[in-house]
Structure formats: structure tokens, C-alpha cells
Short mmCIF file of C-alpha atoms and ligand atoms in Angstrom, two decimals:
data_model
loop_
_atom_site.label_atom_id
_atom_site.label_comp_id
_atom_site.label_asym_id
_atom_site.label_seq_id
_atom_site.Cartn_x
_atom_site.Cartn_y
_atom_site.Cartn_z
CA UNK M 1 13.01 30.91 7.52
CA UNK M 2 14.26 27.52 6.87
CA UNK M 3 12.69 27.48 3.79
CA UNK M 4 14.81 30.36 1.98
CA UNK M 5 17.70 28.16 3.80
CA UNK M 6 16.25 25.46 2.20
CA UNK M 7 16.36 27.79 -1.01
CA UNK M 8 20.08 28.62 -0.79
CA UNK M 9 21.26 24.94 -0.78
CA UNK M 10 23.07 22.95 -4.19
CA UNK M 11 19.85 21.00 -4.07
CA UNK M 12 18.60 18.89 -7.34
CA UNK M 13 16.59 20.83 -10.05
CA UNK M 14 13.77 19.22 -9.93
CA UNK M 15 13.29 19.37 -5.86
CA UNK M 16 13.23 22.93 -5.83
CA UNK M 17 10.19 23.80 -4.26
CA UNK M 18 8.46 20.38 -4.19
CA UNK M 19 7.11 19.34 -0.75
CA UNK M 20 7.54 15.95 0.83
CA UNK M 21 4.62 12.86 1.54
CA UNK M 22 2.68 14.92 4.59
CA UNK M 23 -0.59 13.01 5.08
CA UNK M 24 -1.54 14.90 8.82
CA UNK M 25 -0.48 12.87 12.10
CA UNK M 26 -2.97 14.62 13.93
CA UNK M 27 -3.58 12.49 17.56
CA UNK M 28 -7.71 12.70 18.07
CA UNK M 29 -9.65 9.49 19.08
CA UNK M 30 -10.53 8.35 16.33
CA UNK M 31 -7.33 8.18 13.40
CA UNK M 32 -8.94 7.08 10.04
CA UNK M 33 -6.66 9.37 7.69
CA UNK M 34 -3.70 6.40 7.13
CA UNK M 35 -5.93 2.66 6.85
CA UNK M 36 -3.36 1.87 9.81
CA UNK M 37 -5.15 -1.33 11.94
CA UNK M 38 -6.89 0.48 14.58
CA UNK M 39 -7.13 -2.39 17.03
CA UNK M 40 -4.51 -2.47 19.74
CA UNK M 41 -1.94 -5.10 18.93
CA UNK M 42 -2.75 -8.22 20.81
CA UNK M 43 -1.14 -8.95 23.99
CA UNK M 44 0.53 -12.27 23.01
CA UNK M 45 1.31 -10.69 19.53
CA UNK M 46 3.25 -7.79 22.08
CA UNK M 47 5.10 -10.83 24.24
CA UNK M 48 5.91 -12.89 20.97
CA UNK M 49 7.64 -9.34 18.92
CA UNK M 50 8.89 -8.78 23.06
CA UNK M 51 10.58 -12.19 23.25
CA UNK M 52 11.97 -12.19 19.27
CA UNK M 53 13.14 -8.54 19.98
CA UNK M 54 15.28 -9.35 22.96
CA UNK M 55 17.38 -11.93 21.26
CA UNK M 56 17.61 -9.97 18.42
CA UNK M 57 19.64 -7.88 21.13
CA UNK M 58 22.11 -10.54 21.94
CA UNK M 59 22.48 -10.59 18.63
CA UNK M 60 23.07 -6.41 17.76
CA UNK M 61 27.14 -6.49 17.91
CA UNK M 62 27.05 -8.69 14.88
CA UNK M 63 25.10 -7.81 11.47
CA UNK M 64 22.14 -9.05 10.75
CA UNK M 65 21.28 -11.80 8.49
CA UNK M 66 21.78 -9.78 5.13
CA UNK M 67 19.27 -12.41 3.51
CA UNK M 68 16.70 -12.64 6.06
CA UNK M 69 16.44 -16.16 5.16
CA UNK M 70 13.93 -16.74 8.10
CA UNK M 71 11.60 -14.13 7.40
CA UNK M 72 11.43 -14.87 3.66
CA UNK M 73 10.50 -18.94 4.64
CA UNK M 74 7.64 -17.22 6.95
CA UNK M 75 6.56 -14.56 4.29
CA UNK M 76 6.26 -17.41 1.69
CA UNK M 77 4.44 -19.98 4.42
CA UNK M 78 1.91 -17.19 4.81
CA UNK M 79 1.38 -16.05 1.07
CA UNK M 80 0.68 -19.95 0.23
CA UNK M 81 -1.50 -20.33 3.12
CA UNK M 82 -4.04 -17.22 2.06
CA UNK M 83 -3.48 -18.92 -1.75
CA UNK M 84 -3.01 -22.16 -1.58
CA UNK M 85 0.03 -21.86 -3.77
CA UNK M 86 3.38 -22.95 -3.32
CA UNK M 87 5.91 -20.10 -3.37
CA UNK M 88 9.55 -20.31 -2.49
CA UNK M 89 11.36 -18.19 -0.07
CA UNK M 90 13.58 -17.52 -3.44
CA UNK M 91 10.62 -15.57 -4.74
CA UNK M 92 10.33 -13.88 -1.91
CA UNK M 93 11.98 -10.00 -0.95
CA UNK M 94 11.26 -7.61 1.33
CA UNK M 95 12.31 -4.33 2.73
CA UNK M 96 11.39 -1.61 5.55
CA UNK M 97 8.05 -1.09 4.35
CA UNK M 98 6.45 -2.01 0.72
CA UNK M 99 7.95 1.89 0.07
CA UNK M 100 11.20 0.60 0.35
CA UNK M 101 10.63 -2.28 -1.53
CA UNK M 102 9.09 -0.17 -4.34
CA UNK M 103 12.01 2.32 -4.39
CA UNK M 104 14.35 -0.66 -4.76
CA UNK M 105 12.03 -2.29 -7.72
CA UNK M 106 12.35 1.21 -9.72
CA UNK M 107 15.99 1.67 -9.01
CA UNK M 108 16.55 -2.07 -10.48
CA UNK M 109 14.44 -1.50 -13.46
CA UNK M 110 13.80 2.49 -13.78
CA UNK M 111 16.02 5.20 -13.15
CA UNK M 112 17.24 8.18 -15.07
CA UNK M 113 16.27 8.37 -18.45
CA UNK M 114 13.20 6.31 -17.91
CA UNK M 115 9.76 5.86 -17.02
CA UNK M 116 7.24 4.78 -14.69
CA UNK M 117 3.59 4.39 -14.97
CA UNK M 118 0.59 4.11 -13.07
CA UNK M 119 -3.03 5.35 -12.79
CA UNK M 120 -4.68 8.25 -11.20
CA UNK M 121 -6.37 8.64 -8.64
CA UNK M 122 -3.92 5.97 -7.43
CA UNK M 123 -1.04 5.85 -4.30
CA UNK M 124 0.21 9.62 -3.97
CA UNK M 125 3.65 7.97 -3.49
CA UNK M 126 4.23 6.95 -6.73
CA UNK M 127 5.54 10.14 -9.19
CA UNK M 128 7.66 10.70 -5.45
CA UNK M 129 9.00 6.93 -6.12
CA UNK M 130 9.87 7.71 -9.62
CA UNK M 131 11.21 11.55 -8.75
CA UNK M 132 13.45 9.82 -6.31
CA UNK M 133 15.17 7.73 -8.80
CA UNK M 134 15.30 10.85 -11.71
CA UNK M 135 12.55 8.92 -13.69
CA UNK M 136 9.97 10.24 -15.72
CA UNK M 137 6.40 9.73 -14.39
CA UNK M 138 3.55 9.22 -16.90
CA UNK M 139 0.10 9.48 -15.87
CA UNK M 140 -2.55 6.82 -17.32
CA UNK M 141 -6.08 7.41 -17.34
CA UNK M 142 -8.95 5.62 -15.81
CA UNK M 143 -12.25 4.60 -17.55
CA UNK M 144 -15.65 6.45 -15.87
CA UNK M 145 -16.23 5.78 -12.00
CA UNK M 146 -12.10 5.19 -12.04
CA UNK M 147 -12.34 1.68 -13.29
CA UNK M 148 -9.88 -0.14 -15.74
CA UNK M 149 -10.67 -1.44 -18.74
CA UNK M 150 -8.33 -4.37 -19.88
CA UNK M 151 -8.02 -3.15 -23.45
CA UNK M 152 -7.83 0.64 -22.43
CA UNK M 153 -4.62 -0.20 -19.90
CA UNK M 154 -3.02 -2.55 -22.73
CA UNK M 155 -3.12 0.11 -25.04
CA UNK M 156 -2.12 2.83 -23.02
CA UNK M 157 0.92 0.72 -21.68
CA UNK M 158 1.76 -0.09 -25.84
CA UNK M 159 1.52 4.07 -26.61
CA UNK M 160 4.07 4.91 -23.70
CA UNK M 161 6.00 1.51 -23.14
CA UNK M 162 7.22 2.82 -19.92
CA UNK M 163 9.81 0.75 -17.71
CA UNK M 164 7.77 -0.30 -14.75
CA UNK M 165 3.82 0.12 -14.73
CA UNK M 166 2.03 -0.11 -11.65
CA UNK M 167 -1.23 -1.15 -10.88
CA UNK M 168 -2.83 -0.83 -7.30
CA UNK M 169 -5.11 -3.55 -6.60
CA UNK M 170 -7.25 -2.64 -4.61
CA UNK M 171 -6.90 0.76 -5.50
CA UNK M 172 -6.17 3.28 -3.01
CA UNK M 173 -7.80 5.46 -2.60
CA UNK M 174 -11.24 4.42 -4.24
CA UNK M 175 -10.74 1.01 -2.67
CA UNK M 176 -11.70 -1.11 -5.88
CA UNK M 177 -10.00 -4.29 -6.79
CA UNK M 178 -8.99 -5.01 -10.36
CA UNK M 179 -10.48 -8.01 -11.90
CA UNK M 180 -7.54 -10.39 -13.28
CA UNK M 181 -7.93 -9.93 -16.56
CA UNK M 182 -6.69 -6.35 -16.69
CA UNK M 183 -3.31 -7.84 -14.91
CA UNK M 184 -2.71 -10.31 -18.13
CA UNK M 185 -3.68 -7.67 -20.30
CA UNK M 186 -1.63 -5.71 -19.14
CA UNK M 187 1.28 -8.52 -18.67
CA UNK M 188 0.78 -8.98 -22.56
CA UNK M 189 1.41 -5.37 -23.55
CA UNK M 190 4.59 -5.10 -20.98
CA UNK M 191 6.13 -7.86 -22.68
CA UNK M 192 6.14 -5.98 -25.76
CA UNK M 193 8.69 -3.22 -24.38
CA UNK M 194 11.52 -3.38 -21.61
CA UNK M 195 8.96 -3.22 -19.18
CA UNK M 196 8.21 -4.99 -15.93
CA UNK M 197 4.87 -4.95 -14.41
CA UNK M 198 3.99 -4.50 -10.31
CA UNK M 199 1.19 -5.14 -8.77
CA UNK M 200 0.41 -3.53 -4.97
CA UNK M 201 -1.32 -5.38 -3.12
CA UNK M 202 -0.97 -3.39 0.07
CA UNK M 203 -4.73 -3.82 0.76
CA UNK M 204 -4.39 -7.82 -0.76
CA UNK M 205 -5.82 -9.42 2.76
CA UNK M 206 -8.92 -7.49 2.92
CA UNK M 207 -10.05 -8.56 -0.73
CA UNK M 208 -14.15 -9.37 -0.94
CA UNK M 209 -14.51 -13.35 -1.08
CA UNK M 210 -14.18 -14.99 -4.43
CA UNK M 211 -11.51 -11.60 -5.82
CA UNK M 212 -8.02 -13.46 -6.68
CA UNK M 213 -4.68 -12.50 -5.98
CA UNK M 214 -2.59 -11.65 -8.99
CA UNK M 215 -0.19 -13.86 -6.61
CA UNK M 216 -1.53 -16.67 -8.86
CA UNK M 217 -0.29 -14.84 -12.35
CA UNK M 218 3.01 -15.51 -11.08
CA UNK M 219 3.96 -18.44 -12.46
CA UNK M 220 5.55 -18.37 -15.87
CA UNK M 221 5.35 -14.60 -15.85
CA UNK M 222 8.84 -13.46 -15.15
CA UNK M 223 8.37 -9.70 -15.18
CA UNK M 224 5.23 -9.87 -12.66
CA UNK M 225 5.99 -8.64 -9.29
CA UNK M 226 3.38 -8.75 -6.71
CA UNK M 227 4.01 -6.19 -3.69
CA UNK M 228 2.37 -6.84 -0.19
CA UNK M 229 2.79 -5.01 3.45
CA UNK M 230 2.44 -5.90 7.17
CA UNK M 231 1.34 -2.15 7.77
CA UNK M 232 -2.16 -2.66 7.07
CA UNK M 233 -3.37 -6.44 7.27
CA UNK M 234 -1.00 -7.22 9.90
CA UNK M 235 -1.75 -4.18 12.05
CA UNK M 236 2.44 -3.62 11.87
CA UNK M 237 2.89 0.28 10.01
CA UNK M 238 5.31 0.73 13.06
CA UNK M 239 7.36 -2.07 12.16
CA UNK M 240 8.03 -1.31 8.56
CA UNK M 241 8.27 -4.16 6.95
CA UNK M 242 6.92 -4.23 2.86
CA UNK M 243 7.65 -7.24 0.97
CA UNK M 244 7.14 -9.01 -2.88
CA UNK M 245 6.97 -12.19 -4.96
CA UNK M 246 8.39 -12.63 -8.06
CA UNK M 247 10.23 -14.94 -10.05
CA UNK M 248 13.75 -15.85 -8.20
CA UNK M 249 15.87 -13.88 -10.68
CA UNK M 250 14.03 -10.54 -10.11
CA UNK M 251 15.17 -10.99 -6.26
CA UNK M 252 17.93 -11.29 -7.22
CA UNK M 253 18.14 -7.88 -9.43
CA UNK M 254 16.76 -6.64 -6.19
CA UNK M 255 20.15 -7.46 -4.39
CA UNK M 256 22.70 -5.28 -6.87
CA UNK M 257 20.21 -2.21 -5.59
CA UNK M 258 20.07 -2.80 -1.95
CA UNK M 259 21.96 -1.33 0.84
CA UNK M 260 23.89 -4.09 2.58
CA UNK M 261 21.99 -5.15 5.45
CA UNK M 262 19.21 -3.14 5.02
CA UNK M 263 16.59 -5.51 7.41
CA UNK M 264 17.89 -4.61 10.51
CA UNK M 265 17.68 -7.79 13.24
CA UNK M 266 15.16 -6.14 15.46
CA UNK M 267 12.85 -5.36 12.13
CA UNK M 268 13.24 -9.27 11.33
CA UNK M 269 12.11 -10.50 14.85
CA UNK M 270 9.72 -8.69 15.17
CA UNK M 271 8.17 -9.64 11.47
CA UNK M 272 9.19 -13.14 12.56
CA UNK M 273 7.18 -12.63 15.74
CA UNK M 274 4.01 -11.16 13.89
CA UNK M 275 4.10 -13.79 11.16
CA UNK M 276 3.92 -16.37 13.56
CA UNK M 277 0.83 -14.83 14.84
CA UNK M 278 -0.87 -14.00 11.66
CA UNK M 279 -3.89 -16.34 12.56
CA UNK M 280 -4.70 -14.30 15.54
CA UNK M 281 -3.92 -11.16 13.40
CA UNK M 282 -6.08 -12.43 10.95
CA UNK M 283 -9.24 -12.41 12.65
CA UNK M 284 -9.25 -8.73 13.05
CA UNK M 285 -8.98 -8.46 9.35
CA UNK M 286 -12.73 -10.23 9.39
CA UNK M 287 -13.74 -7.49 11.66
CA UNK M 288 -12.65 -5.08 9.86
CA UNK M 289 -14.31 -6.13 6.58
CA UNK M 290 -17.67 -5.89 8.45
CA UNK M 291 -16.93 -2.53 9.45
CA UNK M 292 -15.89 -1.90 5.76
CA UNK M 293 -19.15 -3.33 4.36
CA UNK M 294 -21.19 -1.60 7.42
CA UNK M 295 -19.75 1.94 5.82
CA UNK M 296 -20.63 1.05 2.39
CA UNK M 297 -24.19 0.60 3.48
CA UNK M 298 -24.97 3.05 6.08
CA UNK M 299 -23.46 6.06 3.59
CA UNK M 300 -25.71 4.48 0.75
CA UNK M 301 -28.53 5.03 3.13
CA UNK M 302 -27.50 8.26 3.75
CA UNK M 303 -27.49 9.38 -0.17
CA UNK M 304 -23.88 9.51 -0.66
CA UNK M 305 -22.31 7.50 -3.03
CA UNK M 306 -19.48 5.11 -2.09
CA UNK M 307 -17.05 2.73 -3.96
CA UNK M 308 -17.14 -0.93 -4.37
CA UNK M 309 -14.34 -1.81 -1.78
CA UNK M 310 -12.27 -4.61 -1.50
CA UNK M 311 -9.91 -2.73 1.37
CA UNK M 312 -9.80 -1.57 4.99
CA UNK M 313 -11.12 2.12 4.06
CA UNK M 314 -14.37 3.66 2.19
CA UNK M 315 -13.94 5.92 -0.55
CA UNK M 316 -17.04 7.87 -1.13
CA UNK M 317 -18.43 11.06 -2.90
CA UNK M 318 -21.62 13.32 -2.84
CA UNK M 319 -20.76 15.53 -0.62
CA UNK M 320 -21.32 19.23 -1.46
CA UNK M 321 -18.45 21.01 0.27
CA UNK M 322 -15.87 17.72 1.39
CA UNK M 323 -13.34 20.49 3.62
CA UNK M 324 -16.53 21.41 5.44
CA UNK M 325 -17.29 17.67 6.08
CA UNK M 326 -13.78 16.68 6.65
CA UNK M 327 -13.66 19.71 9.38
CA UNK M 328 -16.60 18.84 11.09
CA UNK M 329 -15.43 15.07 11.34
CA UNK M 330 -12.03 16.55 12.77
CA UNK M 331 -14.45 18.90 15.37
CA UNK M 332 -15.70 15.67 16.18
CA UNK M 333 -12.11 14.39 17.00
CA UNK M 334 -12.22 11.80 14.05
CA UNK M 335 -9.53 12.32 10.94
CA UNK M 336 -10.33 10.95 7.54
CA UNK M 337 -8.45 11.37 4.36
CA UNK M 338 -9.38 14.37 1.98
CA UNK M 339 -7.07 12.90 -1.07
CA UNK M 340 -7.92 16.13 -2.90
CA UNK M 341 -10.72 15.10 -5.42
CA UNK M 342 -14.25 16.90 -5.27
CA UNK M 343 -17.07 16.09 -3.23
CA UNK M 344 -15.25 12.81 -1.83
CA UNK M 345 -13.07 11.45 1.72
CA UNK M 346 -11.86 8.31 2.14
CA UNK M 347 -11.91 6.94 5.57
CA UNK M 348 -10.39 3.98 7.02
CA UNK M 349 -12.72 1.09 8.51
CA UNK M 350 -11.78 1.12 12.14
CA UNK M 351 -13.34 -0.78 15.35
CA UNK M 352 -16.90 -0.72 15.66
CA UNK M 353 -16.91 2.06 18.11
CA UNK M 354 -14.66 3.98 15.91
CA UNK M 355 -17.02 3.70 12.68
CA UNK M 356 -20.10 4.47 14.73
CA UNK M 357 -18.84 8.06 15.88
CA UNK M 358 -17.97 8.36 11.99
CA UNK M 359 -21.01 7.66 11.22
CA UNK M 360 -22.87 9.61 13.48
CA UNK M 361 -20.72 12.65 13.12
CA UNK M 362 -21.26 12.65 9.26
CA UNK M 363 -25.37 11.89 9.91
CA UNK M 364 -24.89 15.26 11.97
CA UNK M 365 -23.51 17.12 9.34
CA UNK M 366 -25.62 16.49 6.85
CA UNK M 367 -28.30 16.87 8.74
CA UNK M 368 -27.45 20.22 10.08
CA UNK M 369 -25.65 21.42 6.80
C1 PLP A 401 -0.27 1.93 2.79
C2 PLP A 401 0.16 1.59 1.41
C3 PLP A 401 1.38 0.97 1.19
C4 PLP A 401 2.20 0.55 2.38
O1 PLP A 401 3.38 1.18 2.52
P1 PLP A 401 4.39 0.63 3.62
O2 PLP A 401 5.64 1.28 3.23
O3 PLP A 401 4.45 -0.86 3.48
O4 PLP A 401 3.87 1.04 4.97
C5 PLP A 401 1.73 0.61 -0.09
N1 PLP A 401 0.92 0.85 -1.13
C6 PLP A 401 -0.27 1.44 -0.95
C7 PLP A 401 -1.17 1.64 -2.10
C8 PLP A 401 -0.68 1.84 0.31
O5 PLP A 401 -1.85 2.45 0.49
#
């Protein structure tokens, strides 16, 4: 019905009859399907965002701080305390979720008439990113078990010389970080064209020791942009709040793209309010990687065959018939991600509790198949 309404509408050529980002919100006990933080917030994190958020209030006759000035000085303090470098609040942008900071890179430096990269399987957002701002979306390739191979992205990036590439590191979804030298390879090739290079690092915190950030490419590399989100690490999807370092003058190509005021005050207290807790958020993000490493193990054991992962989720193949398994899982009241390739789910590493009735669902159905 509303669909041949939607059908009868001016709309743009190339949204006829494309569907939007749907990944299920399905409320069982045990939500895996998004890599959301599936601890309860703490309860001093909840007073801190409680207290920030109510003078925020005083505050909501008046527009917000259009440069978020504050949050950028805490965003910076925390990026140089997980890296031990010294970036500037200058460097520093952000937006309501790493989304919006994405859309607001490829409007700077995309847009019609040209193109944006990246690397499938890889973020289902990004051909909607570039569709959104009437670019073209080219699809690389990956090397076998979806790795990158420094010379193979180089040279791919030299054939198309797209606008922006992206690489997502770790990957979602098969959870793999990219070893630095495919970053400067592929920093070399970009500087060959009008091309500026991204990084996501949505997954950055939960990275396996001794895995750098490309944070520490940044310097002297003025088309490197290095994306990062409090949805995942930070246990904050609800507060929408994405953010990037770059060099200073990219920021500031961000700005001509913005909408004016587009942090609203309660969004920056209650990033304020998180990022002054990120110590105590932090810990979780240890627990986490146990349950992350405890997956990677257990499905080994059970003759499936999961990725490397350097992230807060498990991509893994092997299975037979992965709607069947991804049903019975649901049965059990516990939804994981079917992204759509063969034989494989991703799920996200949740509380111990949580990835023990994975576990012992997917035992079951293999078991029982
Ligand atoms: C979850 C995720 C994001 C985060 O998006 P937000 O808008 O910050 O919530 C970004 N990139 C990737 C690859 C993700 O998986």
C-alpha cells in the first residue's frame, strides 16, 4: 500500500525501489545482531551523562556550542591516552554517530560525478554513504580468506583513482585488522589521484595487543582520516556520537559541509559525561575481548571455522545451512547477524552469560542437525 504510494512520488532515479539500512531490532535476551556493548551502562556512568544532561537543559534556549570545543579537547585526551600520541583538539571532528561523520567526509570530498571505494565483504553502509551523496560506488576485491594485500589495494586504488577509499580496520564483518602496511600502501597510491584516504576504526578499542592504530600514520599524511565511534567501545550507540582525526585543515573542509549546530548540547554532555568515564568504560572492553577470544576457541573446537578477530564480534563459517542456524539461535531467543555470505554469521561478543547460551544453542544445533 504505501509502497505503490511510495511509487507515485517525484522521488530520485536511482532510489526507486532500493530499500533502506534494516539490520532486525528484534528484542530477545540475548541481542548479538548490532556489536552494541551488551553490559548495562554503569551506574555512575548513568549519574555523570544524568548530571551533564541537566545543565545541558539550562542551557537548551540558547544554541549549542557549534564547535564543541569541549568534547573535541576530551576526544583528543582520550585518543592520546590509548596511543600515546599527542593530537590536538584541531584534528579532532565529530558528528551524531561515525555515519554522520562519514556522510560529511564524502560530501566534502565526493559527491556527484565521483567515486568512492571500499572492499567487500566490508560495512553494508558504505555504497548507501556514497548513493546518498549521487557518487559512484566501486567495489574492490579482497585477496583469499578476505585479506588485503598491500600491493593488490595499491594497485587497485591506481586502476580506479576514486575520490575517497575506505578501509575498515578491523573489518566488519570478518572482524580482521589490517596490518599497517596496507594503510601506507595505500596512502602512496591515493596521493597519486585527488583522492583522500579513511580509515574506520569503529572496532579500534578492541584491537588484539601489539595491532597499531593507523592513528599513528597521521602525522605528515594530510589526506589520512582516521574515523572512531562511542557506539561500540564506549557502550554509547544510543548517544550517537562518531568522531575523526585528521590533519586540522581537513576539519576544517568538514565545516563548509555541516549543518550549523549539528551536535546538539544534550549529545555533547552526555559524550562529555562518558569520556570522562572512559576508564571505567574501558574495563568492559577487556571483558569483552575474553569473550571474543572464548568464541574463537570454543567454535574451533566445534569444527567451524572462525576469523582472526581484532573486534567485539566473531565472524565464522562452516556451517551447512547458516538460515537454519541463525533460526535456531533466534528459537533460542539469541539474534546474530546473517550478513548474507554462505555458510557464515557473525555474532557479537556479549557478557559471559550471553556467549554461553550462544554457545550452547549452536552446540545443540549441530548436534541435533
Ligand atoms: C558500528 C559501525 C560504525 C558505527 O556507526 P555509528 O554511526 O558511529 O553508530 C561505523 N563503522 C562500522 C564499520 C561499524 O560497524
Amino acid at each position: 500500500m504505501t509502497e505503490s504510494r511510495l511509487e507515485a512520488l517525484p522521488l530520485r532515479e536511482e532510489l526507486k525501489g532500493q530499500s533502506p539500512y534494516g539490520a532486525p531490532q528484534i528484542d530477545v535476551p540475548a541481542m548479538l545482531n548490532v556489536n552494541e556493548t551488551t553490559y548495562d551502562v554503569p551506574a555512575d556512568v548513568i549519574d555523570a551523562i544524568a548530571k551533564e544532561v541537566r545543565g545541558a537543559a539550562e542551557t537548551l534556549n540558547r544554541y549549542p556550542d557549534r564547535e564543541f570545543t569541549t568534547l573535541r579537547q576530551k576526544l583528543a585526551g582520550h585518543l592520546n591516552a590509548e596511543t600515546g600520541l599527542e593530537l590536538s583538539a584541531e584534528q579532532i571532528w565529530a558528528g551524531n554517530g561515525s555515519n554522520e561523520v562519514m556522510q560529511h567526509i564524502l560530501q566534502a570530498f565526493a559527491g556527484p560525478g565521483r567515486s568512492v571505494m571500499s572492499f567487500p565483504p566490508t560495512y553494508s553502509m558504505y555504497p548507501l554513504y556514497a548513493r546518498g551523496v549521487y557518487s559512484d560506488y566501486i567495489a574492490g576485491t579482497r585477496g583469499p580468506g578476505y585479506t588485503q594485500d598491500p600491493e593488490d589495494v595499491a594497485a587497485q586504488i591506481r586502476e580506479h583513482r576514486p575520490n575517497v577509499v575506505i578501509l575498515c580496520s578491523p573489518n566488519n564483518p570478518t572482524g580482521t585488522a589490517l596490518d599497517l602496511s596496507v594503510v601506507e600502501a595505500a596512502y602512496a597510491a591515493v596521493e597519486e589521484s585527488e583522492t583522500m584516504l579513511v580509515v574506520d576504526e569503529a572496532y579500534g578499542e578492541f584491537r588484539q595487543p601489539g595491532t597499531p592504530s593507523a592513528l599513528s600514520l597521521l602525522e605528515s599524511r594530510p589526506r589520512l582520516i582516521v574515523t572512531r565511534t562511542m557506539s561500540k567501545a564506549f557502550a554509547l550507540a544510543g548517544g550517537r556520537l562518531g568522531y575523526l582525526a585528521a590533519a586540522p585543515e581537513v576539519t576544517d573542509a568538514l565545516r563548509l559541509v555541516r549543518l550549523p549546530y549539528h551536535l546538539s548540547a544534550v549529545t555533547q554532555a552526555a559524550a562529555c559525561a562518558a569520556l570522562d568515564h572512559a576508564e571505567n568504560l574501558m574495563a568492559n572492553v577487556e571483558r569483552i575481548k575474553t569473550q571474543r577470544d572464548r568464541i574463537v576457541s570454543e567454535l574451533t573446537t566445534m569444527g567451524l571455522q572462525p576469523y582472526p578477530s581484532d573486534a567485539n564480534f566473531v565472524f565464522f563459517g562452516g556451517l551447512e545451512d547458516a538460515r537454519a542456524a541463525w533460526q535456531h539461535l533466534l528459537d533460542d531467543g539469541i539474534l546474530v547477524r546473517d550478513v548474507g555470505i554462505e555458510g557464515h554469521l557473525r555474532v557479537t561478543a556479549g557478557t559471559e552469560e550471553e556467549t554461553t547460551s550462544f554457545l550452547t544453542s549452536l552446540q545443540a544445533y549441530l548436534q541435533h542437525r
